[in-house]
Short mmCIF file of C-alpha atoms in Angstrom, two decimals:
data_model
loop_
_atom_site.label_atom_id
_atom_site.label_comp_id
_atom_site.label_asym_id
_atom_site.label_seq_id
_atom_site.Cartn_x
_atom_site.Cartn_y
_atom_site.Cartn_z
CA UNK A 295 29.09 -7.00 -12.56
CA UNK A 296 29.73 -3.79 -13.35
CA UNK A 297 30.59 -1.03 -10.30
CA UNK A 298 27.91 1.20 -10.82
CA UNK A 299 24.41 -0.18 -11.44
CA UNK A 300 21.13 1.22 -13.21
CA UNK A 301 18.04 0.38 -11.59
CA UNK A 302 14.73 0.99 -12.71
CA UNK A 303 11.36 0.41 -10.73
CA UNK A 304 7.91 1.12 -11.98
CA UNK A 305 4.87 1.50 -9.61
CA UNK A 306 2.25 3.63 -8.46
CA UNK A 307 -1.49 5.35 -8.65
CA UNK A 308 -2.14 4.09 -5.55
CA UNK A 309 0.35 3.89 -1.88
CA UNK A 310 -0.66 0.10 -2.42
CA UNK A 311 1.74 0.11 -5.16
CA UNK A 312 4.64 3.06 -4.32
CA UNK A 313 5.94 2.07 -1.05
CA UNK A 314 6.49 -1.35 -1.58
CA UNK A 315 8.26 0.19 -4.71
CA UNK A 316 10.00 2.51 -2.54
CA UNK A 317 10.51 -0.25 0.12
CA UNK A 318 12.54 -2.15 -2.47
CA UNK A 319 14.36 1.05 -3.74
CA UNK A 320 15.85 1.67 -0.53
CA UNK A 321 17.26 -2.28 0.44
CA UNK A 322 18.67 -1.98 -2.52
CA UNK A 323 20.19 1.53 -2.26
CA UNK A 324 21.85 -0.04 1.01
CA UNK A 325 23.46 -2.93 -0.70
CA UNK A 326 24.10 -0.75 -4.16
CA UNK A 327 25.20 2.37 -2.50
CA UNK A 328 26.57 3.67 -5.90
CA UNK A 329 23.46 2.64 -8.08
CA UNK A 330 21.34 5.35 -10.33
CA UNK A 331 17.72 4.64 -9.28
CA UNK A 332 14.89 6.15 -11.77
CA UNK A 333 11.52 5.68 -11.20
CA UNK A 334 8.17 5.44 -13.92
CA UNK A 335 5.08 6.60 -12.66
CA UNK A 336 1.50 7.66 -14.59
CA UNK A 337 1.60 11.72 -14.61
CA UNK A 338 -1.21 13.06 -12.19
CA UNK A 339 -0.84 10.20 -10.04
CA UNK A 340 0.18 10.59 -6.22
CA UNK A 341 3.58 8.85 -7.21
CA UNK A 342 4.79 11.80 -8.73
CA UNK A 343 4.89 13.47 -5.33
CA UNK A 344 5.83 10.55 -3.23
CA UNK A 345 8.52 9.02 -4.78
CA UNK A 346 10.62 12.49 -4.82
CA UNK A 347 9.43 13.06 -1.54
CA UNK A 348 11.67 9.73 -0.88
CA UNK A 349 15.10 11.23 -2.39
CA UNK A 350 14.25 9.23 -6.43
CA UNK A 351 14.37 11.23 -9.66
CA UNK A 352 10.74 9.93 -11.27
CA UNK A 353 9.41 10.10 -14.82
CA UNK A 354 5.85 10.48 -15.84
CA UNK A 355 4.16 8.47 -19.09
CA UNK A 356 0.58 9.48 -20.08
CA UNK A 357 -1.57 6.34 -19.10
CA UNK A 358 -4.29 5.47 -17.36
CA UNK A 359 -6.64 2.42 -16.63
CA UNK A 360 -9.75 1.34 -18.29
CA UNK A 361 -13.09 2.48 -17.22
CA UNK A 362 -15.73 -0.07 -16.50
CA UNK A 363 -18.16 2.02 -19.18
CA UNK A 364 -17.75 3.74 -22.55
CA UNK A 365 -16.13 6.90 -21.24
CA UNK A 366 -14.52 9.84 -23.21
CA UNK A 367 -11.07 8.36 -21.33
CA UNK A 368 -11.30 4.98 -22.78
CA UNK A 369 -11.58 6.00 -26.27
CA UNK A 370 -8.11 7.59 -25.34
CA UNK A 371 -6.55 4.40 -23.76
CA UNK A 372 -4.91 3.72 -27.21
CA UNK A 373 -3.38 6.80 -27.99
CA UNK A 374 -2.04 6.61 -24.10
CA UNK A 375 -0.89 3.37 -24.21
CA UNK A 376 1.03 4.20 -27.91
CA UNK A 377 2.24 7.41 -26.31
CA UNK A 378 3.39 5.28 -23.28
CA UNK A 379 4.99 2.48 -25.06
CA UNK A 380 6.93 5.19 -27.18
CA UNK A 381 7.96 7.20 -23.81
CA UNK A 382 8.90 4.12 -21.86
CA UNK A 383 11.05 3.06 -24.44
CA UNK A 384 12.86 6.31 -25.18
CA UNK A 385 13.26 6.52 -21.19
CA UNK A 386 14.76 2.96 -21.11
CA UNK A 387 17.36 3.79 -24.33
CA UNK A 388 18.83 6.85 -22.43
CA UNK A 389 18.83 5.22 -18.96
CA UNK A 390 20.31 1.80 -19.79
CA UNK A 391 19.05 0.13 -17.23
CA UNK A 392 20.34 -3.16 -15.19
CA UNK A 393 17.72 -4.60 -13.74
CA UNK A 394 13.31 -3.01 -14.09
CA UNK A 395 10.89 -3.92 -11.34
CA UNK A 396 7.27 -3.45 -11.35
CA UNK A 397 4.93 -3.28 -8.59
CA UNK A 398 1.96 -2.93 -10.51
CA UNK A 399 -0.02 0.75 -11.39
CA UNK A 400 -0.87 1.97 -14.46
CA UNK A 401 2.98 2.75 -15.75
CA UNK A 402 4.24 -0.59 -14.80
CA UNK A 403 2.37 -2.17 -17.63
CA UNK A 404 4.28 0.12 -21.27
CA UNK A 405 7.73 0.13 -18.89
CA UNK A 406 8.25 -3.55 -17.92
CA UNK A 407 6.76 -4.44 -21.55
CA UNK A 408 9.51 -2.54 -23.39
CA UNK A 409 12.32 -3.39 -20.82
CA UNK A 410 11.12 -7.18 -21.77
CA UNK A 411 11.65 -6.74 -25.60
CA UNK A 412 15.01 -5.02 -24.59
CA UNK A 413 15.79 -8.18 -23.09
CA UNK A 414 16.35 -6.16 -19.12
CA UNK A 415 16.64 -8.90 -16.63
CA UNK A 416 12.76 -7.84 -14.82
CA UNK A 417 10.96 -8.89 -11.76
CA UNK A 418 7.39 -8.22 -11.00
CA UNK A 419 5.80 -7.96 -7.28
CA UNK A 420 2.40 -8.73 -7.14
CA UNK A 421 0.64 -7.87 -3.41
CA UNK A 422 -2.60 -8.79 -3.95
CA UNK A 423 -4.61 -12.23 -3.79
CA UNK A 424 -5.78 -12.01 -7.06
CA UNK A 425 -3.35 -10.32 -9.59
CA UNK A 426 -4.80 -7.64 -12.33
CA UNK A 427 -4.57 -8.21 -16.08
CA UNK A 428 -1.72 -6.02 -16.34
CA UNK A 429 0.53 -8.44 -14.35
CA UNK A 430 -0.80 -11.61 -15.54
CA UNK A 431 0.74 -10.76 -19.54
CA UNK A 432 3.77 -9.62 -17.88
CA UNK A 433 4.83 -12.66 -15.89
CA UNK A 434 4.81 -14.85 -19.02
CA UNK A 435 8.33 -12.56 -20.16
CA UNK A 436 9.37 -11.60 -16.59
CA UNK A 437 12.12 -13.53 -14.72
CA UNK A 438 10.68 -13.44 -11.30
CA UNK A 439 7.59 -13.21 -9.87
CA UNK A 440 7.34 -12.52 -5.76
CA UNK A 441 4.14 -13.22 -4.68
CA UNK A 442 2.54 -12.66 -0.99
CA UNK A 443 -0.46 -15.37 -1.35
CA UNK A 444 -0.26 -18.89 -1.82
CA UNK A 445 -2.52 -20.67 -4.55
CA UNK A 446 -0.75 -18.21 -7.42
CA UNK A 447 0.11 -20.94 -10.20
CA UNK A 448 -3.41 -20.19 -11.92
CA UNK A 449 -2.40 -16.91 -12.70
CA UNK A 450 1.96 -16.81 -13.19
CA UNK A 451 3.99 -19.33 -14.57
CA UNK A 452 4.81 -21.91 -11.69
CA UNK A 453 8.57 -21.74 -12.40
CA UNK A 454 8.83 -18.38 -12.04
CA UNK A 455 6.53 -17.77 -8.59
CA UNK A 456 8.62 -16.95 -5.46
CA UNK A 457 5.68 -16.08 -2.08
CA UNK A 458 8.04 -13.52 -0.01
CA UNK A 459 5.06 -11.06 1.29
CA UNK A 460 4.37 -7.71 0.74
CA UNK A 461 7.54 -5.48 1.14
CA UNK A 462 6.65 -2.83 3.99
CA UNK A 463 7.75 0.38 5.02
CA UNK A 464 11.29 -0.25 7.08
CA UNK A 465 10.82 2.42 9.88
CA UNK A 466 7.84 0.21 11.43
CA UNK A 467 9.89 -2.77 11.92
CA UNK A 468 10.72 -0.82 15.27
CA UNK A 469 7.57 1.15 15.86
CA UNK A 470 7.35 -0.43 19.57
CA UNK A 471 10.32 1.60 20.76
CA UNK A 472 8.60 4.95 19.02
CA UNK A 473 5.52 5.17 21.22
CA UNK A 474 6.28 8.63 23.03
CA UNK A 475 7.60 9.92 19.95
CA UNK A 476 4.50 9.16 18.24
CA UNK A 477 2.14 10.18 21.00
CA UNK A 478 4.44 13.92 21.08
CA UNK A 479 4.04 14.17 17.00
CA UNK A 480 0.74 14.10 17.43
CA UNK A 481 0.47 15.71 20.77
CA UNK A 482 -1.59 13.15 21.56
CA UNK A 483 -2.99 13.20 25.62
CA UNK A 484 -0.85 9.93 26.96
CA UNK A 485 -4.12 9.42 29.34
CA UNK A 486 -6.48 8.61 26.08
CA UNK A 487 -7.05 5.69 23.86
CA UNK A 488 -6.12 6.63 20.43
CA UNK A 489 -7.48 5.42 17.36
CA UNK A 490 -5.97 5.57 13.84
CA UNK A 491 -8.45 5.57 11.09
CA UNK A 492 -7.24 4.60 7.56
CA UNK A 493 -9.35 4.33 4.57
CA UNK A 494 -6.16 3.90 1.77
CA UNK A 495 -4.26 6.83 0.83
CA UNK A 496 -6.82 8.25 -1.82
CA UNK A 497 -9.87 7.85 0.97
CA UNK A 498 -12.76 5.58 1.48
CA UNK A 499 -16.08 7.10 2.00
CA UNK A 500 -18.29 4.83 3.84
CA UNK A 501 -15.53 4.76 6.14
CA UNK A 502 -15.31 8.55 6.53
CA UNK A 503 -19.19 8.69 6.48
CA UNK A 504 -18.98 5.88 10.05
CA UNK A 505 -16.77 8.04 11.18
CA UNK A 506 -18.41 11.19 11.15
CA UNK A 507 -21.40 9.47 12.19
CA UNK A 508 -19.40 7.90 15.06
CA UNK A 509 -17.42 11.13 16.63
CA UNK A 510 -20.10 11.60 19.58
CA UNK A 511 -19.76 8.21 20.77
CA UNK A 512 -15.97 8.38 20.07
CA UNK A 513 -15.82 11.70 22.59
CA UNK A 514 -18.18 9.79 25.02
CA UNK A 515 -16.03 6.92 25.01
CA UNK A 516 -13.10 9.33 25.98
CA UNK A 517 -10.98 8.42 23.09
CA UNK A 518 -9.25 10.25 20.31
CA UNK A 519 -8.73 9.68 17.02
CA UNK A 520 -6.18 10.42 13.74
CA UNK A 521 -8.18 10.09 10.95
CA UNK A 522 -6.44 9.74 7.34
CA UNK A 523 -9.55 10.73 5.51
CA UNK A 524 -7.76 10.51 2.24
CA UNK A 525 -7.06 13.26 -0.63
CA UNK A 526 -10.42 13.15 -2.10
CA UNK A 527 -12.41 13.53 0.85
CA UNK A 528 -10.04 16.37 3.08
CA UNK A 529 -11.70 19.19 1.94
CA UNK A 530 -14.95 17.32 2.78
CA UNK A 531 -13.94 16.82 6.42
CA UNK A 532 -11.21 18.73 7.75
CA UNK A 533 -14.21 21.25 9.57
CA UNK A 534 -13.86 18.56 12.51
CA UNK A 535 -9.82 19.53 13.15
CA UNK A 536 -11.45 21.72 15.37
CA UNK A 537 -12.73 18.88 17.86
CA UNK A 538 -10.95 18.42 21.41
CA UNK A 539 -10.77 14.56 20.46
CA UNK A 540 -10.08 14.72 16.72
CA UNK A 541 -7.49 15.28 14.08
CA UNK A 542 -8.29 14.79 10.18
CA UNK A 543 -5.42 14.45 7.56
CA UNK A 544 -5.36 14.23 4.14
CA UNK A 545 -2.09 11.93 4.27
CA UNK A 546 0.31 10.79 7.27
CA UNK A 547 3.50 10.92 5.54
CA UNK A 548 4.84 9.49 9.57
CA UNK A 549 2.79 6.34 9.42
CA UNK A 550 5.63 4.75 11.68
CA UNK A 551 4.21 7.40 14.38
CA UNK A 552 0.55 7.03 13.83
CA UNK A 553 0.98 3.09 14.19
CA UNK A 554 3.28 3.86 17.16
CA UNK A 555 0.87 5.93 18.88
CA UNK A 556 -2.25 4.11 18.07
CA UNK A 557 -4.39 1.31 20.43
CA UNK A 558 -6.50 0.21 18.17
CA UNK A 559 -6.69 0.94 14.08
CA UNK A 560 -9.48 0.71 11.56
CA UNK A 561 -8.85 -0.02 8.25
CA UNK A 562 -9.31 -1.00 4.60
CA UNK A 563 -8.07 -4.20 3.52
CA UNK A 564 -5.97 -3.62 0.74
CA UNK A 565 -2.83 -6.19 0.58
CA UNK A 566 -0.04 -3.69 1.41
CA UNK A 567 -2.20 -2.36 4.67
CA UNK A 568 -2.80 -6.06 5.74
CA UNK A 569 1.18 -6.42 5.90
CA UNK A 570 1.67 -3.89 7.13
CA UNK A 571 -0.75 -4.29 9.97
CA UNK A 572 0.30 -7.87 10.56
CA UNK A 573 4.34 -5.81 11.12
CA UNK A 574 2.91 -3.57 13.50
CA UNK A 575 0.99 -6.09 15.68
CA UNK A 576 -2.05 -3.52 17.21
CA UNK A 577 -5.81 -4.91 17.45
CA UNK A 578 -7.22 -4.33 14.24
CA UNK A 579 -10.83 -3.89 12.76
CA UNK A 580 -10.73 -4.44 9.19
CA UNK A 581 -13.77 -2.32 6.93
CA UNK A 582 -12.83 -3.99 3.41
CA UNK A 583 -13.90 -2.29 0.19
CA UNK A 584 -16.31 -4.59 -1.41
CA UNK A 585 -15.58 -2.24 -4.89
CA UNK A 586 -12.19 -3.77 -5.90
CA UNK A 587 -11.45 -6.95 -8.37
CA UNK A 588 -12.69 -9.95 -7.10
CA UNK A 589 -13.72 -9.07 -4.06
CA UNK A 590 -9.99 -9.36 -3.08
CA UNK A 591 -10.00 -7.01 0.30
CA UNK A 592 -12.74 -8.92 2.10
CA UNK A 593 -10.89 -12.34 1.17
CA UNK A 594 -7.52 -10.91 2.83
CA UNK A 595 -9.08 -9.33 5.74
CA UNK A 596 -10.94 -12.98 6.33
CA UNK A 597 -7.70 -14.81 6.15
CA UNK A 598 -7.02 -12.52 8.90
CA UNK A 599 -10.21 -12.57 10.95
CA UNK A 600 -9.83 -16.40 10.43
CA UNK A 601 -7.01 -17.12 12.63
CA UNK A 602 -8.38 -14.83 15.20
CA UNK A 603 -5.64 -12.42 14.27
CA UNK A 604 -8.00 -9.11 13.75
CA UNK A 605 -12.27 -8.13 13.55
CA UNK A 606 -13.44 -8.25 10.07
CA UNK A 607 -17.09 -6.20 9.61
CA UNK A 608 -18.51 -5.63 6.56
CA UNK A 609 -19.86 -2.60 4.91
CA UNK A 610 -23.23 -4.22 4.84
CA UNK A 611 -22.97 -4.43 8.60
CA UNK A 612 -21.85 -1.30 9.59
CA UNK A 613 -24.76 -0.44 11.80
CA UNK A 614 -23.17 -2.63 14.08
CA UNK A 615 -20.05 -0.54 14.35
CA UNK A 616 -20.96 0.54 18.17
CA UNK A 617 -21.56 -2.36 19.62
CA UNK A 618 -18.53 -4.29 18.39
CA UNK A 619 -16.38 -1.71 18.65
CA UNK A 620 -16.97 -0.88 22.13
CA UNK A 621 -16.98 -4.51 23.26
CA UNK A 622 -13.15 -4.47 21.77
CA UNK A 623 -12.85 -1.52 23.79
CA UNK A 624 -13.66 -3.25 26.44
CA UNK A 625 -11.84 -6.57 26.71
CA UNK A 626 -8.08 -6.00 27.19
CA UNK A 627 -7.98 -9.53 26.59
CA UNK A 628 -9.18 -9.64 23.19
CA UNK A 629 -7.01 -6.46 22.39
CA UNK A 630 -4.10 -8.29 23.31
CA UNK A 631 -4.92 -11.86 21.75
CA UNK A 632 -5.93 -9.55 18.31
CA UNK A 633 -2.49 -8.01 18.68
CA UNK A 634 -0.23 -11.21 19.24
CA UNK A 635 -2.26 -13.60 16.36
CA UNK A 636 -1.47 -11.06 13.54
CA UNK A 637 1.84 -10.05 14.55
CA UNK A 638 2.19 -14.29 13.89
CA UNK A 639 1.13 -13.44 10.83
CA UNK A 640 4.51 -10.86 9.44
CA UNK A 641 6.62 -11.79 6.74
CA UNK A 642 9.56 -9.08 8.05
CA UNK A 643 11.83 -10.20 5.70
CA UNK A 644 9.59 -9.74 2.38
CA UNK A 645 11.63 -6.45 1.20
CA UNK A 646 15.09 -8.22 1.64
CA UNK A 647 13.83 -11.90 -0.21
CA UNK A 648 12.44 -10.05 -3.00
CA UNK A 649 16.28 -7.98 -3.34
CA UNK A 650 17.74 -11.24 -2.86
CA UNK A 651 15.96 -11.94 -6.21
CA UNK A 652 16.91 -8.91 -7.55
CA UNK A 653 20.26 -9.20 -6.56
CA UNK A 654 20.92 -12.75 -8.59
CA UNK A 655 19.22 -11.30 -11.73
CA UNK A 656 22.00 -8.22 -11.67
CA UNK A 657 24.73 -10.63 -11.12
CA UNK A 658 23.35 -13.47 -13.66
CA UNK A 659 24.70 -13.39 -17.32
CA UNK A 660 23.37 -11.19 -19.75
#
C-alpha cells in the first residue's frame, strides 16, 4: 500500500447522513494520518457547511431527490442526475481516489456509481431499518455493506452484509465526565432539571408545536429546557430565548454538552439519533416521525421502547404528553432503569468495525 492514501466519502442532506460520514473520516484520519480526505455533498445542502466546519475540503454536485408529485424539480432530476454523473466523475479522475464510502444522501448515489465503474474498492453504510432505493442498486457493485439492523438480506447481497451499528459522534463516548462543562456552556442553573429537545437537525414541527404548547407546564414543573428547533423553524421560534427557563437553537454544533448536561431528552427517531441515544445512556422519550419511508422511525424507536430501554409516544397521542411526561418526572426509578436498558443497547465500536472494513479494502489487491 502506498504511503499516502486518497479517501473519498460521500454523504449528506441530512446530520443522519454527515456525521456518521464525518465519524468515519476522522478514525480513519487517526490511523491514515497522511491521507487526502475529499468529501461529495448535494450543493445547498447543510453538508456543505458541516463537513468544513469539521477540518474536510467538500465538493458540491447538482442533485436532488424525487418529489412524491409532478413538481417543476422532478422534471429536472435528469438533467441533475446527468450533470451529477458527469461532475462526480470528473471529481473522481482528478482526485484518484483509494478507497469511496457512502453514507447515503442525495450525492452518494452519481459518486459511488462512477467510483464503481472505475473499479474504486467502495463501501456503503446504511443506518436505517429499511434502506432507500439509492442504496439498494449500489450494494449489488459495492464491496461492503455495514449495516446497523438485523433482517438486511432482503434488501443487500448476503455476502456482502456486515451489522456494525451506526457510527456516532466520538466526543460522547465520554459525555459522563463532561457534565459541569456542559451545564457552564449552557449556563445552565445546576439546581434544575434540564431537558434537551431534538427534532433532527432540519426541525420537526409537531414537535416544536408540543413544545410551545408545553413551556407553561415546563416553567411550573421548574425545569429548563435546550430546544434544537431546527433550521427551518428558528426564525419561527427563537421569540421564546427570552424565557427564564428556555433556550431555542437553530443547531447545537456541542451535542456532546447538550447530552452531558441533559436529564431527560425528547426526540425523533431517526437511526443515527437512536445510536446515539443508546451511547449516551439518559431516559429518553422518543416522538417518531410517522412521514419517513416505511414508517422506519416508529419501528426503531419500538425496538427501543420494547426492551424497556426508552418511552415511545406517538404523534397521534400527543395529547398525552403531560401526563406521561410528568410521571417520568416523577419516578427516579424509571429514569434510571430507562437510562441503564438503552445504554445495553450501544454498539461503541460501530465507527472502528466499519474502518476495519475499510482498512482491508485499501490494503486488498487492486
Amino acid at each position: 500500500m502506498k504511503q499516502s492514501i486518497n479517501i473519498l466519502i460521500s454523504g449528506g442532506g441530512t446530520g443522519g447522513h454527515i456525521y456518521p460520514a464525518i465519524a468515519i473520516a476522522n478514525e480513519l484520519k487517526l490511523r491514515f494520518p497522511d491521507a487526502n480526505f475529499l468529501f461529495v455533498g448535494a450543493k445547498d445542502k447543510m453538508e456543505m457547511e458541516k463537513v468544513p466546519q469539521a477540518g474536510y475540503e467538500i465538493k458540491g454536485l447538482w442533485i436532488s431527490g424525487i418529489q412524491r408529485k409532478l413538481t417543476v424539480d422532478n422534471l429536472s432530476f435528469p438533467f441533475k442526475l446527468m450533470s451529477s454523473l458527469w461532475n462526480a466523475s470528473k471529481i473522481i479522475r482528478k482526485f484518484k481516489p483509494d478507497v469511496a464510502i457512502g453514507t447515503g444522501g442525495f450525492a452518494s448515489g452519481p459518486t459511488l456509481m462512477m467510483a464503481n465503474r472505475k473499479g474504486i474498492p467502495n463501501l456503503i453504510q446504511e443506518q436505517n431499518s429499511f434502506p432507500g432505493i439509492t442504496n439498494k442498486l449500489l450494494s449489488k457493485k459495492a464491496n461492503k455493506v455495514c449495516v446497523a439492523y438485523d433482517n438486511l438480506e432482503r434488501f443487500f447481497p448476503v455476502d456482502k452484509i456486515i451489522k456494525t451499528g451506526n457510527p456516532v459522534r466520538q466526543d460522547l463516548l465520554s459525555i459522563h465526565s463532561k457534565t459541569d462543562d456542559g451545564k457552564m456552556f449552557f449556563k445552565l442553573d445546576k439546581e434544575k432539571k434540564t431537558v434537551l429537545i431534538l427534532g433532527g437537525s432540519l426541525g420537526a414541527r409537531r414537535i416544536n408545536q408540543l413544545i410551545e404548547s408545553n413551556l407553561e407546564f415546563f416553567k411550573k414543573q421548574g425545569i429548563q429546557i435546550i430546544w434544537q428547533c431546527g433550521k427551518l423553524y428558528f426564525e419561527e421560534y427563537k421569540k421564546y430565548n427570552g424565557l427564564e427557563n428556555v433556550q431555542v437553537h437553530q443547531f447545537i454544533n456541542r451535542m456532546d454538552f447538550a447530552y452531558a448536561s441533559s436529564d431527560i431528552i425528547i426526540s425523533r427517531a431517526g437511526a443515527s439519533s437512536v445510536s446515539e441515544l443508546c451511547i449516551v445512556g439518559k431516559p429518553v422519550v422518543f416522538i417518531p416521525s410517522p412521514n419517513v419511508a416505511e414508517d422506519h422511525q416508529t419501528k426503531n424507536a419500538k425496538s427501543v421502547a420494547d426492551k424497556h430501554a426508552a418511552i415511545l409516544l406517538r404523534e397521534s397521542e400527543l395529547e398525552t404528553f403531560p401526563v406521561v411526561f410528568e410521571t417520568l418526572l416523577k419516578d427516579k426509578g424509571k429514569q434510571q432503569s430507562l437510562a441503564e436498558n438503552i445504554k445495553e443497547l450501544a454498539l461503541p465500536s460501530a465507527t472502528t468495525d466499519i474502518v476495519n472494513e475499510i482498512e482491508k479494502l485499501l490494503k486488498s489487491p487492486s
